[in-house]
Coordinates of C-alpha atoms in Angstrom, one line a residue:
M1 CA 95.6 52.1 103.4
T2 CA 94.9 53.1 107.0
E3 CA 96.6 56.4 107.9
P4 CA 99.3 56.0 110.6
V5 CA 98.3 57.0 114.2
E6 CA 99.7 60.2 115.4
L7 CA 100.8 60.7 119.1
D8 CA 101.0 63.9 120.9
A9 CA 104.6 65.1 121.0
L10 CA 104.6 65.1 124.9
D11 CA 103.2 61.6 125.0
L12 CA 105.8 60.4 122.5
A13 CA 108.6 61.9 124.5
A14 CA 107.3 60.4 127.7
L15 CA 106.9 56.9 126.3
I16 CA 110.4 57.0 124.7
S17 CA 111.9 58.3 128.0
S18 CA 110.2 55.5 129.9
R19 CA 111.6 52.9 127.4
L20 CA 115.1 54.3 127.7
C21 CA 114.9 54.3 131.5
H22 CA 113.8 50.6 131.4
D23 CA 116.8 49.7 129.3
V24 CA 119.4 51.2 131.7
I25 CA 117.7 50.6 135.1
S26 CA 119.0 47.0 135.3
P27 CA 122.8 47.7 134.9
V28 CA 122.5 50.8 137.1
G29 CA 120.7 48.8 139.8
A30 CA 123.5 46.2 139.6
I31 CA 126.1 48.9 140.1
V32 CA 124.3 50.1 143.2
N33 CA 124.1 46.5 144.6
G34 CA 127.8 46.0 143.9
L35 CA 128.7 49.2 145.7
E36 CA 126.6 48.2 148.7
V37 CA 128.5 44.9 148.9
L38 CA 131.8 46.8 148.8
E39 CA 130.7 48.9 151.7
E40 CA 129.7 46.0 153.9
E41 CA 131.8 43.0 152.9
K42 CA 135.3 42.3 154.2
D43 CA 135.7 38.9 152.5
P44 CA 138.2 39.3 149.6
Q45 CA 136.4 37.0 147.3
M46 CA 133.1 38.7 147.8
R47 CA 134.7 42.1 147.3
E48 CA 136.3 40.9 144.1
F49 CA 132.9 39.6 142.9
A50 CA 131.4 43.0 143.7
I51 CA 134.1 44.9 141.8
D52 CA 133.6 42.6 138.8
L53 CA 129.8 43.2 139.0
V54 CA 130.3 47.0 139.1
R55 CA 132.8 46.9 136.2
K56 CA 130.6 44.8 133.9
S57 CA 127.4 46.7 134.8
A58 CA 129.1 50.1 134.2
Q59 CA 130.3 48.9 130.8
Q60 CA 126.8 47.6 130.0
A61 CA 125.1 50.9 131.1
S62 CA 127.6 52.9 129.1
A63 CA 127.0 50.8 126.0
R64 CA 123.3 51.1 126.2
L65 CA 123.5 54.9 126.7
Q66 CA 125.8 55.4 123.8
F67 CA 123.5 53.3 121.6
A68 CA 120.4 55.3 122.8
R69 CA 122.1 58.6 122.1
L70 CA 122.6 57.7 118.5
A71 CA 119.4 55.7 118.0
F72 CA 117.0 58.1 119.8
G73 CA 118.9 61.3 120.5
A74 CA 119.4 64.4 118.4
A75 CA 123.1 63.7 117.6
G76 CA 123.5 67.0 115.9
S77 CA 121.4 69.5 114.0
A78 CA 118.4 68.6 111.9
G79 CA 120.5 68.1 108.7
A80 CA 123.3 66.2 110.4
M81 CA 125.2 63.4 108.7
I82 CA 126.5 60.5 110.8
D83 CA 129.3 58.1 110.0
V84 CA 128.0 54.5 109.6
A85 CA 131.1 53.3 111.4
D86 CA 129.8 55.1 114.6
A87 CA 126.5 53.1 114.2
E88 CA 128.5 49.8 113.9
Q89 CA 130.5 50.6 117.1
V90 CA 127.4 51.2 119.2
A91 CA 125.5 48.3 117.7
H92 CA 128.3 45.9 118.7
G93 CA 128.2 47.4 122.2
F94 CA 124.4 46.9 122.3
I95 CA 124.5 43.2 121.7
K96 CA 127.8 42.4 123.4
D97 CA 126.3 40.7 126.4
S98 CA 123.5 38.9 124.6
K99 CA 123.3 35.5 123.0
A100 CA 123.4 37.0 119.5
E101 CA 126.4 37.6 117.2
L102 CA 126.7 40.5 114.8
E103 CA 128.1 40.6 111.3
W104 CA 128.3 44.1 109.9
S105 CA 128.8 44.8 106.2
A106 CA 128.7 48.5 105.3
P107 CA 130.9 51.1 103.7
R108 CA 132.3 53.8 105.9
V109 CA 130.1 56.6 104.6
L110 CA 128.1 59.5 106.0
L111 CA 124.4 59.0 106.0
P112 CA 121.5 61.4 107.0
K113 CA 120.9 61.3 110.7
N114 CA 117.5 59.8 110.4
K115 CA 118.7 56.9 108.3
V116 CA 121.3 56.0 110.9
K117 CA 118.6 56.2 113.6
L118 CA 116.5 53.9 111.4
L119 CA 119.4 51.5 111.0
L120 CA 120.0 51.2 114.7
N121 CA 116.3 50.9 115.6
L122 CA 116.0 48.1 113.1
V123 CA 118.9 46.4 114.9
V124 CA 116.9 46.6 118.1
I125 CA 113.9 45.0 116.3
A126 CA 116.1 42.4 114.6
H127 CA 117.5 41.4 118.0
T128 CA 114.0 40.6 119.3
T129 CA 113.5 38.1 116.4
I130 CA 116.1 35.7 117.8
P131 CA 115.2 35.5 121.5
R132 CA 117.3 32.3 122.0
G133 CA 120.3 33.8 120.3
G134 CA 121.7 33.4 116.8
L135 CA 123.4 35.4 114.0
M136 CA 122.4 38.9 112.9
K137 CA 123.8 40.1 109.5
V138 CA 123.5 43.8 108.9
S139 CA 124.3 45.3 105.5
V140 CA 124.0 48.8 104.0
E141 CA 123.9 48.9 100.2
G142 CA 123.7 51.6 97.5
N143 CA 124.4 55.3 97.5
E144 CA 122.2 58.2 98.7
P145 CA 119.4 58.8 98.2
D146 CA 118.9 55.1 97.2
T147 CA 120.5 53.5 100.3
L148 CA 119.0 50.1 101.2
I149 CA 119.3 48.5 104.7
R150 CA 119.1 44.7 105.0
I151 CA 119.2 42.7 108.2
V152 CA 118.9 38.9 108.2
T153 CA 118.7 37.0 111.5
T154 CA 119.0 33.3 111.9
G155 CA 118.5 31.3 115.0
Q156 CA 116.3 28.8 116.9
M157 CA 112.7 29.9 117.0
A158 CA 113.4 33.0 114.8
R159 CA 110.2 35.0 114.5
V160 CA 108.7 38.5 114.3
P161 CA 107.1 39.4 117.6
A162 CA 103.4 40.0 117.5
G163 CA 102.3 43.4 116.3
V164 CA 105.7 44.7 115.3
Q165 CA 105.0 45.1 111.6
D166 CA 101.7 46.9 112.4
L167 CA 103.5 49.2 114.8
I168 CA 106.2 50.1 112.3
S169 CA 103.3 50.9 109.9
G170 CA 101.9 53.3 112.6
Q171 CA 99.1 51.1 113.8
P172 CA 98.5 50.3 117.5
H173 CA 98.9 46.7 118.6
E174 CA 95.8 45.5 120.5
D175 CA 94.5 49.1 120.4
R176 CA 97.3 50.4 122.6
I177 CA 100.6 52.2 122.3
D178 CA 102.6 52.2 125.5
A179 CA 106.2 52.1 126.6
H180 CA 106.5 48.3 125.9
V181 CA 105.7 48.9 122.2
I182 CA 106.9 52.4 121.6
Q183 CA 110.2 51.4 120.0
P184 CA 108.8 49.7 116.9
F185 CA 106.2 52.5 116.6
Y186 CA 109.1 55.1 116.8
T187 CA 111.0 53.1 114.2
G188 CA 108.1 53.6 111.8
L189 CA 108.1 57.4 112.5
V190 CA 111.8 57.5 111.7
A191 CA 111.3 55.4 108.5
R192 CA 108.6 57.7 107.2
A193 CA 110.7 60.8 108.0
S194 CA 113.6 59.1 106.1
N195 CA 111.2 58.3 103.1
M196 CA 111.9 54.6 103.7
D197 CA 109.6 51.6 103.6
V198 CA 110.2 48.7 106.0
E199 CA 109.2 45.1 105.1
M200 CA 109.7 42.0 107.2
S201 CA 109.6 38.4 106.0
V202 CA 110.0 35.1 107.8
D203 CA 111.5 31.9 106.5
E204 CA 112.3 28.7 108.3
G205 CA 114.8 29.7 111.0
S206 CA 115.4 33.2 109.7
V207 CA 113.9 36.7 109.5
T208 CA 114.7 39.3 106.9
I209 CA 114.2 43.0 107.4
I210 CA 114.6 45.4 104.5
A211 CA 114.3 49.2 104.5
S212 CA 114.2 50.6 101.0
P213 CA 113.4 54.0 99.5
S214 CA 109.7 54.8 99.4
A215 CA 107.9 56.2 96.4
A216 CA 105.8 58.3 98.7
P217 CA 106.9 61.8 99.9
A218 CA 108.8 61.9 103.1
A219 CA 106.9 62.6 106.3
A220 CA 107.4 66.0 108.0

């Protein structure tokens, strides 16, 4: 088996930062546009439209930042435990304005920080498997250290984006790792740090993602 590619810590931090900025730049830009309209417009209808734009965009930016803080941030010390209910809350916020629906089935338990990060990053990947919308079912099963994460998506043209499984395994897609593909690559890093294996399978109209305990030693 090919060994996973290793990125320099500074390069990894830069690529993740670029990805996070990309995720929030759209709603932040919409807030700026709405404020500009409020400064210039006198028409009541246009001002109401601008206020609504600012309100919705601020909510979207807040939801994405809260999700990123848990999915990518430190969220406590190295040995921190995180409530799965917190993950559910930010996951709902993350997909709220998309075409997907989320069904969450998980006990309210504390899990190691990296497993919660893995869960949320798998939600991001699962969301990309149903580009035209659909249903995402997330479940967390078993007890530590044998916790299993299962996500099943169903929708029109459900598929695994090219290269995602390789990236999770630590292999570059088309010989490159950049900000566009850093999220699944990072997901693989978190999976190995959590001593979890991630497998994806495709059936007609559905994709299944399972993260289960690995027999190999956890990555440093």
